[in-house]
Every structure is written in C-alpha cells, then in structure tokens.
PDB file of N, CA and C in Angstrom:
ATOM      1  N   ARG D  21      -7.238  -9.384  -8.761  1.00 78.00           N
ATOM      2  CA  ARG D  21      -6.678  -9.276 -10.090  1.00 78.00           C
ATOM      3  C   ARG D  21      -6.683  -7.819 -10.572  1.00 78.00           C
ATOM      4  N   ARG D  22      -7.726  -7.092 -10.255  1.00 82.00           N
ATOM      5  CA  ARG D  22      -7.793  -5.695 -10.707  1.00 82.00           C
ATOM      6  C   ARG D  22      -6.720  -4.840 -10.058  1.00 82.00           C
ATOM      7  N   LEU D  23      -6.409  -5.116  -8.809  1.00 86.00           N
ATOM      8  CA  LEU D  23      -5.355  -4.356  -8.144  1.00 86.00           C
ATOM      9  C   LEU D  23      -4.025  -4.573  -8.845  1.00 86.00           C
ATOM     10  N   ARG D  24      -3.720  -5.810  -9.193  1.00 85.00           N
ATOM     11  CA  ARG D  24      -2.466  -6.119  -9.884  1.00 85.00           C
ATOM     12  C   ARG D  24      -2.455  -5.485 -11.275  1.00 85.00           C
ATOM     13  N   GLN D  25      -3.579  -5.541 -11.974  1.00 87.00           N
ATOM     14  CA  GLN D  25      -3.648  -4.961 -13.324  1.00 87.00           C
ATOM     15  C   GLN D  25      -3.438  -3.451 -13.297  1.00 87.00           C
ATOM     16  N   ARG D  26      -4.045  -2.786 -12.343  1.00 89.00           N
ATOM     17  CA  ARG D  26      -3.951  -1.321 -12.277  1.00 89.00           C
ATOM     18  C   ARG D  26      -2.641  -0.814 -11.696  1.00 89.00           C
ATOM     19  N   HIS D  27      -2.086  -1.557 -10.740  1.00 88.00           N
ATOM     20  CA  HIS D  27      -0.959  -1.024  -9.970  1.00 88.00           C
ATOM     21  C   HIS D  27       0.298  -1.873 -10.010  1.00 88.00           C
ATOM     22  N   GLY D  28       0.264  -2.979 -10.713  1.00 88.00           N
ATOM     23  CA  GLY D  28       1.457  -3.801 -10.857  1.00 88.00           C
ATOM     24  C   GLY D  28       1.646  -4.833  -9.773  1.00 88.00           C
ATOM     25  N   SER D  29       1.005  -4.655  -8.632  1.00 85.00           N
ATOM     26  CA  SER D  29       1.070  -5.654  -7.564  1.00 85.00           C
ATOM     27  C   SER D  29      -0.151  -5.494  -6.664  1.00 85.00           C
ATOM     28  N   VAL D  30      -0.503  -6.575  -5.996  1.00 86.00           N
ATOM     29  CA  VAL D  30      -1.625  -6.544  -5.070  1.00 86.00           C
ATOM     30  C   VAL D  30      -1.314  -5.622  -3.894  1.00 86.00           C
ATOM     31  N   VAL D  31      -0.101  -5.684  -3.383  1.00 88.00           N
ATOM     32  CA  VAL D  31       0.270  -4.879  -2.226  1.00 88.00           C
ATOM     33  C   VAL D  31       0.177  -3.388  -2.555  1.00 88.00           C
ATOM     34  N   ARG D  32       0.734  -2.983  -3.671  1.00 90.00           N
ATOM     35  CA  ARG D  32       0.660  -1.564  -4.067  1.00 90.00           C
ATOM     36  C   ARG D  32      -0.788  -1.142  -4.299  1.00 90.00           C
ATOM     37  N   GLY D  33      -1.561  -1.983  -4.965  1.00 90.00           N
ATOM     38  CA  GLY D  33      -2.969  -1.686  -5.191  1.00 90.00           C
ATOM     39  C   GLY D  33      -3.752  -1.569  -3.897  1.00 90.00           C
ATOM     40  N   TRP D  34      -3.452  -2.456  -2.942  1.00 91.00           N
ATOM     41  CA  TRP D  34      -4.107  -2.390  -1.629  1.00 91.00           C
ATOM     42  C   TRP D  34      -3.837  -1.036  -0.969  1.00 91.00           C
ATOM     43  N   ARG D  35      -2.576  -0.621  -0.995  1.00 91.00           N
ATOM     44  CA  ARG D  35      -2.207   0.654  -0.370  1.00 91.00           C
ATOM     45  C   ARG D  35      -2.868   1.842  -1.057  1.00 91.00           C
ATOM     46  N   LEU D  36      -2.907   1.832  -2.382  1.00 92.00           N
ATOM     47  CA  LEU D  36      -3.396   2.994  -3.131  1.00 92.00           C
ATOM     48  C   LEU D  36      -4.908   3.028  -3.304  1.00 92.00           C
ATOM     49  N   GLU D  37      -5.553   1.870  -3.344  1.00 92.00           N
ATOM     50  CA  GLU D  37      -6.991   1.828  -3.628  1.00 92.00           C
ATOM     51  C   GLU D  37      -7.846   1.439  -2.425  1.00 92.00           C
ATOM     52  N   VAL D  38      -7.361   0.533  -1.598  1.00 92.00           N
ATOM     53  CA  VAL D  38      -8.213  -0.025  -0.552  1.00 92.00           C
ATOM     54  C   VAL D  38      -7.900   0.594   0.811  1.00 92.00           C
ATOM     55  N   ASP D  39      -6.684   0.431   1.290  1.00 94.00           N
ATOM     56  CA  ASP D  39      -6.300   0.958   2.608  1.00 94.00           C
ATOM     57  C   ASP D  39      -5.639   2.321   2.428  1.00 94.00           C
ATOM     58  N   ARG D  40      -6.399   3.272   1.933  1.00 93.00           N
ATOM     59  CA  ARG D  40      -5.856   4.591   1.601  1.00 93.00           C
ATOM     60  C   ARG D  40      -5.428   5.381   2.820  1.00 93.00           C
ATOM     61  N   ARG D  41      -5.936   5.026   3.981  1.00 91.00           N
ATOM     62  CA  ARG D  41      -5.563   5.723   5.211  1.00 91.00           C
ATOM     63  C   ARG D  41      -4.309   5.135   5.845  1.00 91.00           C
ATOM     64  N   GLY D  42      -3.875   3.989   5.330  1.00 90.00           N
ATOM     65  CA  GLY D  42      -2.684   3.349   5.873  1.00 90.00           C
ATOM     66  C   GLY D  42      -2.884   2.779   7.259  1.00 90.00           C
ATOM     67  N   ALA D  43      -4.101   2.375   7.569  1.00 91.00           N
ATOM     68  CA  ALA D  43      -4.423   1.882   8.905  1.00 91.00           C
ATOM     69  C   ALA D  43      -4.067   0.408   9.095  1.00 91.00           C
ATOM     70  N   GLY D  44      -3.793  -0.293   8.012  1.00 87.00           N
ATOM     71  CA  GLY D  44      -3.494  -1.722   8.123  1.00 87.00           C
ATOM     72  C   GLY D  44      -4.724  -2.590   8.010  1.00 87.00           C
ATOM     73  N   GLY D  45      -5.876  -1.972   7.994  1.00 92.00           N
ATOM     74  CA  GLY D  45      -7.140  -2.684   7.840  1.00 92.00           C
ATOM     75  C   GLY D  45      -8.174  -1.729   7.293  1.00 92.00           C
ATOM     76  N   VAL D  46      -9.232  -2.284   6.743  1.00 95.00           N
ATOM     77  CA  VAL D  46     -10.235  -1.430   6.114  1.00 95.00           C
ATOM     78  C   VAL D  46     -11.634  -1.904   6.522  1.00 95.00           C
ATOM     79  N   ALA D  47     -12.468  -0.936   6.903  1.00 94.00           N
ATOM     80  CA  ALA D  47     -13.849  -1.210   7.287  1.00 94.00           C
ATOM     81  C   ALA D  47     -14.700  -1.434   6.035  1.00 94.00           C
ATOM     82  N   LEU D  48     -15.877  -2.000   6.249  1.00 92.00           N
ATOM     83  CA  LEU D  48     -16.770  -2.319   5.135  1.00 92.00           C
ATOM     84  C   LEU D  48     -17.065  -1.098   4.276  1.00 92.00           C
ATOM     85  N   ARG D  49     -17.316   0.030   4.884  1.00 92.00           N
ATOM     86  CA  ARG D  49     -17.645   1.240   4.109  1.00 92.00           C
ATOM     87  C   ARG D  49     -16.491   1.619   3.170  1.00 92.00           C
ATOM     88  N   ASP D  50     -15.272   1.660   3.697  1.00 93.00           N
ATOM     89  CA  ASP D  50     -14.103   1.989   2.872  1.00 93.00           C
ATOM     90  C   ASP D  50     -13.868   0.916   1.810  1.00 93.00           C
ATOM     91  N   PHE D  51     -14.102  -0.325   2.182  1.00 92.00           N
ATOM     92  CA  PHE D  51     -13.957  -1.418   1.217  1.00 92.00           C
ATOM     93  C   PHE D  51     -14.957  -1.246   0.076  1.00 92.00           C
ATOM     94  N   GLY D  52     -16.179  -0.855   0.415  1.00 93.00           N
ATOM     95  CA  GLY D  52     -17.194  -0.615  -0.610  1.00 93.00           C
ATOM     96  C   GLY D  52     -16.800   0.508  -1.552  1.00 93.00           C
ATOM     97  N   GLU D  53     -16.241   1.579  -0.999  1.00 93.00           N
ATOM     98  CA  GLU D  53     -15.784   2.695  -1.837  1.00 93.00           C
ATOM     99  C   GLU D  53     -14.655   2.252  -2.754  1.00 93.00           C
ATOM    100  N   ALA D  54     -13.752   1.416  -2.234  1.00 92.00           N
ATOM    101  CA  ALA D  54     -12.650   0.904  -3.055  1.00 92.00           C
ATOM    102  C   ALA D  54     -13.191   0.031  -4.179  1.00 92.00           C
ATOM    103  N   CYS D  55     -14.155  -0.816  -3.872  1.00 91.00           N
ATOM    104  CA  CYS D  55     -14.754  -1.670  -4.905  1.00 91.00           C
ATOM    105  C   CYS D  55     -15.387  -0.827  -6.006  1.00 91.00           C
ATOM    106  N   THR D  56     -16.047   0.252  -5.629  1.00 92.00           N
ATOM    107  CA  THR D  56     -16.654   1.142  -6.618  1.00 92.00           C
ATOM    108  C   THR D  56     -15.574   1.760  -7.505  1.00 92.00           C
ATOM    109  N   ARG D  57     -14.488   2.230  -6.898  1.00 90.00           N
ATOM    110  CA  ARG D  57     -13.382   2.805  -7.683  1.00 90.00           C
ATOM    111  C   ARG D  57     -12.794   1.783  -8.649  1.00 90.00           C
ATOM    112  N   LEU D  58     -12.824   0.520  -8.239  1.00 89.00           N
ATOM    113  CA  LEU D  58     -12.248  -0.541  -9.064  1.00 89.00           C
ATOM    114  C   LEU D  58     -13.240  -1.115 -10.075  1.00 89.00           C
ATOM    115  N   GLY D  59     -14.437  -0.510 -10.153  1.00 89.00           N
ATOM    116  CA  GLY D  59     -15.426  -0.962 -11.124  1.00 89.00           C
ATOM    117  C   GLY D  59     -16.240  -2.154 -10.645  1.00 89.00           C
ATOM    118  N   LEU D  60     -16.278  -2.382  -9.343  1.00 86.00           N
ATOM    119  CA  LEU D  60     -17.049  -3.493  -8.787  1.00 86.00           C
ATOM    120  C   LEU D  60     -18.229  -2.971  -7.978  1.00 86.00           C
ATOM    121  N   HIS D  61     -18.857  -1.939  -8.473  1.00 82.00           N
ATOM    122  CA  HIS D  61     -19.973  -1.304  -7.773  1.00 82.00           C
ATOM    123  C   HIS D  61     -21.051  -2.339  -7.469  1.00 82.00           C
ATOM    124  N   GLY D  62     -21.503  -2.334  -6.225  1.00 84.00           N
ATOM    125  CA  GLY D  62     -22.583  -3.225  -5.822  1.00 84.00           C
ATOM    126  C   GLY D  62     -22.140  -4.622  -5.451  1.00 84.00           C
ATOM    127  N   LYS D  63     -20.860  -4.918  -5.559  1.00 85.00           N
ATOM    128  CA  LYS D  63     -20.377  -6.272  -5.260  1.00 85.00           C
ATOM    129  C   LYS D  63     -19.587  -6.347  -3.962  1.00 85.00           C
ATOM    130  N   SER D  64     -19.401  -5.221  -3.301  1.00 88.00           N
ATOM    131  CA  SER D  64     -18.560  -5.209  -2.109  1.00 88.00           C
ATOM    132  C   SER D  64     -19.128  -6.069  -0.988  1.00 88.00           C
ATOM    133  N   ASN D  65     -20.450  -6.058  -0.798  1.00 89.00           N
ATOM    134  CA  ASN D  65     -21.033  -6.860   0.275  1.00 89.00           C
ATOM    135  C   ASN D  65     -20.856  -8.353   0.032  1.00 89.00           C
ATOM    136  N   VAL D  66     -20.961  -8.772  -1.210  1.00 90.00           N
ATOM    137  CA  VAL D  66     -20.774 -10.196  -1.540  1.00 90.00           C
ATOM    138  C   VAL D  66     -19.337 -10.608  -1.249  1.00 90.00           C
ATOM    139  N   VAL D  67     -18.386  -9.775  -1.663  1.00 87.00           N
ATOM    140  CA  VAL D  67     -16.973 -10.082  -1.419  1.00 87.00           C
ATOM    141  C   VAL D  67     -16.696 -10.054   0.080  1.00 87.00           C
ATOM    142  N   TRP D  68     -17.182  -9.024   0.762  1.00 91.00           N
ATOM    143  CA  TRP D  68     -16.969  -8.896   2.211  1.00 91.00           C
ATOM    144  C   TRP D  68     -17.519 -10.128   2.938  1.00 91.00           C
ATOM    145  N   ASP D  69     -18.746 -10.512   2.603  1.00 91.00           N
ATOM    146  CA  ASP D  69     -19.377 -11.654   3.268  1.00 91.00           C
ATOM    147  C   ASP D  69     -18.613 -12.949   3.013  1.00 91.00           C
ATOM    148  N   SER D  70     -18.009 -13.061   1.830  1.00 90.00           N
ATOM    149  CA  SER D  70     -17.225 -14.271   1.555  1.00 90.00           C
ATOM    150  C   SER D  70     -15.943 -14.308   2.384  1.00 90.00           C
ATOM    151  N   LEU D  71     -15.439 -13.135   2.746  1.00 87.00           N
ATOM    152  CA  LEU D  71     -14.233 -13.048   3.568  1.00 87.00           C
ATOM    153  C   LEU D  71     -14.560 -13.003   5.065  1.00 87.00           C
ATOM    154  N   ARG D  72     -15.799 -12.743   5.385  1.00 88.00           N
ATOM    155  CA  ARG D  72     -16.269 -12.671   6.774  1.00 88.00           C
ATOM    156  C   ARG D  72     -17.510 -13.551   6.939  1.00 88.00           C
ATOM    157  N   PRO D  73     -17.379 -14.883   6.741  1.00 87.00           N
ATOM    158  CA  PRO D  73     -18.568 -15.752   6.801  1.00 87.00           C
ATOM    159  C   PRO D  73     -19.242 -15.783   8.176  1.00 87.00           C
ATOM    160  N   ASP D  74     -18.509 -15.402   9.212  1.00 89.00           N
ATOM    161  CA  ASP D  74     -19.096 -15.379  10.556  1.00 89.00           C
ATOM    162  C   ASP D  74     -19.849 -14.077  10.834  1.00 89.00           C
ATOM    163  N   GLY D  75     -19.880 -13.178   9.855  1.00 87.00           N
ATOM    164  CA  GLY D  75     -20.583 -11.913  10.011  1.00 87.00           C
ATOM    165  C   GLY D  75     -19.801 -10.858  10.767  1.00 87.00           C
ATOM    166  N   SER D  76     -18.530 -11.104  11.005  1.00 88.00           N
ATOM    167  CA  SER D  76     -17.685 -10.177  11.748  1.00 88.00           C
ATOM    168  C   SER D  76     -17.573  -8.836  11.024  1.00 88.00           C
ATOM    169  N   ALA D  77     -17.508  -7.780  11.820  1.00 88.00           N
ATOM    170  CA  ALA D  77     -17.342  -6.433  11.263  1.00 88.00           C
ATOM    171  C   ALA D  77     -15.913  -5.931  11.436  1.00 88.00           C
ATOM    172  N   HIS D  78     -15.005  -6.798  11.863  1.00 92.00           N
ATOM    173  CA  HIS D  78     -13.616  -6.389  12.040  1.00 92.00           C
ATOM    174  C   HIS D  78     -13.027  -5.911  10.712  1.00 92.00           C
ATOM    175  N   PRO D  79     -12.163  -4.913  10.755  1.00 95.00           N
ATOM    176  CA  PRO D  79     -11.544  -4.436   9.516  1.00 95.00           C
ATOM    177  C   PRO D  79     -10.836  -5.561   8.764  1.00 95.00           C
ATOM    178  N   LEU D  80     -10.931  -5.511   7.474  1.00 92.00           N
ATOM    179  CA  LEU D  80     -10.299  -6.492   6.603  1.00 92.00           C
ATOM    180  C   LEU D  80      -8.835  -6.133   6.430  1.00 92.00           C
ATOM    181  N   GLN D  81      -7.964  -7.115   6.549  1.00 90.00           N
ATOM    182  CA  GLN D  81      -6.532  -6.891   6.380  1.00 90.00           C
ATOM    183  C   GLN D  81      -6.061  -7.521   5.079  1.00 90.00           C
ATOM    184  N   LEU D  82      -4.942  -7.035   4.599  1.00 87.00           N
ATOM    185  CA  LEU D  82      -4.413  -7.476   3.314  1.00 87.00           C
ATOM    186  C   LEU D  82      -4.257  -8.982   3.232  1.00 87.00           C
ATOM    187  N   HIS D  83      -3.706  -9.611   4.257  1.00 84.00           N
ATOM    188  CA  HIS D  83      -3.463 -11.056   4.179  1.00 84.00           C
ATOM    189  C   HIS D  83      -4.771 -11.851   4.101  1.00 84.00           C
ATOM    190  N   GLU D  84      -5.878 -11.270   4.549  1.00 83.00           N
ATOM    191  CA  GLU D  84      -7.177 -11.933   4.426  1.00 83.00           C
ATOM    192  C   GLU D  84      -7.746 -11.744   3.021  1.00 83.00           C
ATOM    193  N   PHE D  85      -7.391 -10.667   2.413  1.00 78.00           N
ATOM    194  CA  PHE D  85      -7.908 -10.301   1.102  1.00 78.00           C
ATOM    195  C   PHE D  85      -7.209 -11.055  -0.023  1.00 78.00           C
ATOM    196  N   SER D  86      -5.924 -11.294   0.146  1.00 79.00           N
ATOM    197  CA  SER D  86      -5.149 -11.941  -0.905  1.00 79.00           C
ATOM    198  C   SER D  86      -4.114 -12.869  -0.289  1.00 79.00           C
ATOM    199  N   SER D  87      -4.036 -14.050  -0.837  1.00 72.00           N
ATOM    200  CA  SER D  87      -3.020 -15.002  -0.375  1.00 72.00           C
ATOM    201  C   SER D  87      -1.911 -15.142  -1.421  1.00 72.00           C
ATOM    202  N   SER D  88      -1.718 -14.105  -2.217  1.00 73.00           N
ATOM    203  CA  SER D  88      -0.709 -14.155  -3.271  1.00 73.00           C
ATOM    204  C   SER D  88       0.687 -14.298  -2.667  1.00 73.00           C
ATOM    205  N   GLU D  89       1.606 -14.744  -3.470  1.00 80.00           N
ATOM    206  CA  GLU D  89       2.983 -14.943  -3.015  1.00 80.00           C
ATOM    207  C   GLU D  89       3.597 -13.643  -2.503  1.00 80.00           C
ATOM    208  N   GLU D  90       3.294 -12.519  -3.167  1.00 79.00           N
ATOM    209  CA  GLU D  90       3.876 -11.254  -2.734  1.00 79.00           C
ATOM    210  C   GLU D  90       3.379 -10.862  -1.341  1.00 79.00           C
ATOM    211  N   VAL D  91       2.116 -11.148  -1.044  1.00 77.00           N
ATOM    212  CA  VAL D  91       1.581 -10.849   0.284  1.00 77.00           C
ATOM    213  C   VAL D  91       2.239 -11.755   1.320  1.00 77.00           C
ATOM    214  N   ASN D  92       2.389 -13.028   0.998  1.00 80.00           N
ATOM    215  CA  ASN D  92       3.062 -13.961   1.909  1.00 80.00           C
ATOM    216  C   ASN D  92       4.506 -13.545   2.142  1.00 80.00           C
ATOM    217  N   ASP D  93       5.182 -13.126   1.087  1.00 85.00           N
ATOM    218  CA  ASP D  93       6.570 -12.669   1.222  1.00 85.00           C
ATOM    219  C   ASP D  93       6.659 -11.429   2.100  1.00 85.00           C
ATOM    220  N   LEU D  94       5.727 -10.510   1.936  1.00 82.00           N
ATOM    221  CA  LEU D  94       5.708  -9.291   2.747  1.00 82.00           C
ATOM    222  C   LEU D  94       5.479  -9.640   4.216  1.00 82.00           C
ATOM    223  N   GLN D  95       4.567 -10.570   4.480  1.00 81.00           N
ATOM    224  CA  GLN D  95       4.307 -10.979   5.857  1.00 81.00           C
ATOM    225  C   GLN D  95       5.539 -11.652   6.463  1.00 81.00           C
ATOM    226  N   TYR D  96       6.209 -12.477   5.677  1.00 87.00           N
ATOM    227  CA  TYR D  96       7.430 -13.138   6.151  1.00 87.00           C
ATOM    228  C   TYR D  96       8.501 -12.096   6.499  1.00 87.00           C
ATOM    229  N   PHE D  97       8.654 -11.104   5.641  1.00 89.00           N
ATOM    230  CA  PHE D  97       9.620 -10.026   5.883  1.00 89.00           C
ATOM    231  C   PHE D  97       9.269  -9.276   7.161  1.00 89.00           C
ATOM    232  N   ALA D  98       7.990  -8.931   7.323  1.00 87.00           N
ATOM    233  CA  ALA D  98       7.555  -8.207   8.524  1.00 87.00           C
ATOM    234  C   ALA D  98       7.789  -9.039   9.780  1.00 87.00           C
ATOM    235  N   ASP D  99       7.479 -10.322   9.715  1.00 88.00           N
ATOM    236  CA  ASP D  99       7.696 -11.209  10.870  1.00 88.00           C
ATOM    237  C   ASP D  99       9.173 -11.315  11.212  1.00 88.00           C
ATOM    238  N   THR D 100      10.009 -11.408  10.190  1.00 91.00           N
ATOM    239  CA  THR D 100      11.454 -11.510  10.407  1.00 91.00           C
ATOM    240  C   THR D 100      11.993 -10.239  11.054  1.00 91.00           C
ATOM    241  N   CYS D 101      11.557  -9.089  10.555  1.00 90.00           N
ATOM    242  CA  CYS D 101      11.976  -7.815  11.159  1.00 90.00           C
ATOM    243  C   CYS D 101      11.522  -7.725  12.607  1.00 90.00           C
ATOM    244  N   TYR D 102      10.304  -8.147  12.871  1.00 91.00           N
ATOM    245  CA  TYR D 102       9.776  -8.096  14.232  1.00 91.00           C
ATOM    246  C   TYR D 102      10.591  -8.977  15.170  1.00 91.00           C
ATOM    247  N   LEU D 103      10.894 -10.194  14.732  1.00 93.00           N
ATOM    248  CA  LEU D 103      11.664 -11.114  15.575  1.00 93.00           C
ATOM    249  C   LEU D 103      13.088 -10.623  15.801  1.00 93.00           C
ATOM    250  N   ALA D 104      13.682 -10.043  14.774  1.00 93.00           N
ATOM    251  CA  ALA D 104      15.083  -9.622  14.876  1.00 93.00           C
ATOM    252  C   ALA D 104      15.247  -8.266  15.563  1.00 93.00           C
ATOM    253  N   LEU D 105      14.299  -7.343  15.324  1.00 93.00           N
ATOM    254  CA  LEU D 105      14.490  -5.961  15.757  1.00 93.00           C
ATOM    255  C   LEU D 105      13.420  -5.436  16.702  1.00 93.00           C
ATOM    256  N   GLY D 106      12.392  -6.217  16.931  1.00 93.00           N
ATOM    257  CA  GLY D 106      11.339  -5.802  17.842  1.00 93.00           C
ATOM    258  C   GLY D 106      10.207  -5.082  17.138  1.00 93.00           C
ATOM    259  N   PRO D 107       9.239  -4.584  17.928  1.00 91.00           N
ATOM    260  CA  PRO D 107       8.020  -4.020  17.353  1.00 91.00           C
ATOM    261  C   PRO D 107       8.113  -2.565  16.892  1.00 91.00           C
ATOM    262  N   ASP D 108       9.252  -1.916  17.111  1.00 92.00           N
ATOM    263  CA  ASP D 108       9.374  -0.492  16.789  1.00 92.00           C
ATOM    264  C   ASP D 108       9.757  -0.292  15.323  1.00 92.00           C
ATOM    265  N   PRO D 109       8.858   0.258  14.503  1.00 88.00           N
ATOM    266  CA  PRO D 109       9.188   0.478  13.088  1.00 88.00           C
ATOM    267  C   PRO D 109      10.390   1.397  12.893  1.00 88.00           C
ATOM    268  N   GLU D 110      10.591   2.337  13.815  1.00 91.00           N
ATOM    269  CA  GLU D 110      11.749   3.233  13.718  1.00 91.00           C
ATOM    270  C   GLU D 110      13.054   2.454  13.873  1.00 91.00           C
ATOM    271  N   ALA D 111      13.063   1.443  14.724  1.00 92.00           N
ATOM    272  CA  ALA D 111      14.258   0.604  14.898  1.00 92.00           C
ATOM    273  C   ALA D 111      14.551  -0.173  13.621  1.00 92.00           C
ATOM    274  N   VAL D 112      13.505  -0.639  12.975  1.00 91.00           N
ATOM    275  CA  VAL D 112      13.686  -1.355  11.702  1.00 91.00           C
ATOM    276  C   VAL D 112      14.253  -0.394  10.661  1.00 91.00           C
ATOM    277  N   TRP D 113      13.699   0.813  10.591  1.00 91.00           N
ATOM    278  CA  TRP D 113      14.195   1.799   9.621  1.00 91.00           C
ATOM    279  C   TRP D 113      15.655   2.129   9.888  1.00 91.00           C
ATOM    280  N   ARG D 114      16.018   2.349  11.159  1.00 90.00           N
ATOM    281  CA  ARG D 114      17.416   2.679  11.493  1.00 90.00           C
ATOM    282  C   ARG D 114      18.345   1.542  11.084  1.00 90.00           C
ATOM    283  N   TYR D 115      17.890   0.323  11.207  1.00 91.00           N
ATOM    284  CA  TYR D 115      18.705  -0.825  10.812  1.00 91.00           C
ATOM    285  C   TYR D 115      18.997  -0.787   9.302  1.00 91.00           C
ATOM    286  N   PHE D 116      17.972  -0.545   8.511  1.00 89.00           N
ATOM    287  CA  PHE D 116      18.167  -0.537   7.057  1.00 89.00           C
ATOM    288  C   PHE D 116      18.818   0.743   6.560  1.00 89.00           C
ATOM    289  N   ASP D 117      18.571   1.854   7.203  1.00 90.00           N
ATOM    290  CA  ASP D 117      19.156   3.134   6.811  1.00 90.00           C
ATOM    291  C   ASP D 117      20.380   3.419   7.689  1.00 90.00           C
ATOM    292  N   ALA D 118      21.350   2.515   7.616  1.00 85.00           N
ATOM    293  CA  ALA D 118      22.534   2.596   8.484  1.00 85.00           C
ATOM    294  C   ALA D 118      23.317   3.886   8.280  1.00 85.00           C
ATOM    295  N   ASN D 119      23.279   4.468   7.084  1.00 86.00           N
ATOM    296  CA  ASN D 119      24.009   5.705   6.793  1.00 86.00           C
ATOM    297  C   ASN D 119      23.234   6.963   7.188  1.00 86.00           C
ATOM    298  N   ARG D 120      22.026   6.785   7.692  1.00 89.00           N
ATOM    299  CA  ARG D 120      21.174   7.901   8.144  1.00 89.00           C
ATOM    300  C   ARG D 120      20.939   8.937   7.043  1.00 89.00           C
ATOM    301  N   GLN D 121      20.601   8.449   5.851  1.00 90.00           N
ATOM    302  CA  GLN D 121      20.342   9.327   4.715  1.00 90.00           C
ATOM    303  C   GLN D 121      18.844   9.497   4.439  1.00 90.00           C
ATOM    304  N   ASN D 122      18.018   8.821   5.206  1.00 88.00           N
ATOM    305  CA  ASN D 122      16.570   8.781   4.997  1.00 88.00           C
ATOM    306  C   ASN D 122      16.173   8.045   3.724  1.00 88.00           C
ATOM    307  N   PHE D 123      17.064   7.188   3.254  1.00 86.00           N
ATOM    308  CA  PHE D 123      16.771   6.270   2.156  1.00 86.00           C
ATOM    309  C   PHE D 123      17.853   5.206   2.150  1.00 86.00           C
ATOM    310  N   PHE D 124      17.598   4.136   1.459  1.00 82.00           N
ATOM    311  CA  PHE D 124      18.645   3.151   1.215  1.00 82.00           C
ATOM    312  C   PHE D 124      18.412   2.564  -0.165  1.00 82.00           C
ATOM    313  N   THR D 125      19.488   2.141  -0.770  1.00 83.00           N
ATOM    314  CA  THR D 125      19.435   1.642  -2.135  1.00 83.00           C
ATOM    315  C   THR D 125      19.104   0.143  -2.134  1.00 83.00           C
ATOM    316  N   LEU D 126      18.754  -0.346  -3.268  1.00 79.00           N
ATOM    317  CA  LEU D 126      18.493  -1.772  -3.416  1.00 79.00           C
ATOM    318  C   LEU D 126      19.727  -2.576  -3.031  1.00 79.00           C
ATOM    319  N   GLU D 127      20.906  -2.092  -3.386  1.00 82.00           N
ATOM    320  CA  GLU D 127      22.150  -2.784  -3.038  1.00 82.00           C
ATOM    321  C   GLU D 127      22.346  -2.835  -1.535  1.00 82.00           C
ATOM    322  N   GLU D 128      22.009  -1.742  -0.855  1.00 78.00           N
ATOM    323  CA  GLU D 128      22.135  -1.721   0.611  1.00 78.00           C
ATOM    324  C   GLU D 128      21.126  -2.654   1.274  1.00 78.00           C
ATOM    325  N   PHE D 129      19.992  -2.775   0.658  1.00 78.00           N
ATOM    326  CA  PHE D 129      18.945  -3.636   1.187  1.00 78.00           C
ATOM    327  C   PHE D 129      19.412  -5.077   1.142  1.00 78.00           C
TER     328      PHE D 129
END
C-alpha cells in the first residue's frame, strides 16, 4: 500500500524503492533498506519471513511481493512478448519502436 501511495502504482514503487538496481529481484538486505525508507523500520524480517516461510534466501521478486492486478497485467504482457518475440528484450523494443525513434507513443503502443 505504501508503494502505491508514494508512487502511484506498486510496479513503479517497486522499481524506485525496492529493486533500485533493476535486477528483477531483491535480497533481504536491500529489502530491509527499502522497508526503512518506506517507514517500516524493523519490520523487514517479519515481512520477508511471511513471503519466505521455507526460510529461503532467494531474492524476492515483484510477483511474490504483490499480487495486485497491475502486477498480474505486467506479467501477462511480459509472457505475451516472450511467446511472440522470444527472450531478447532488444527484439521486443524493435517491435514496438518500429519507426526507430527510441520511443513510441501511446497510440503506437
């Protein structure tokens, strides 16, 4: 909820506050720092343990952190791009940026 309140969406908040390195996942230490920035100092281990009941130390990913509709929609979009265009992000970008302008408009999307 705090990510949405501060940044307008969970996905944007995840990118700006939690996964600041853009790695696609976040380790416990980085997650703890994000919780502190979000005013949840001292609660990161409780949240982490609730998301990792088996005690796993694997990095936490966005879809594990939030099951909001926007996260599900983003995953669906990513899966669709992968199935249609393959695993290369550059191929996906070239598909959407057909005019090779290094951007595309909402209408083009």
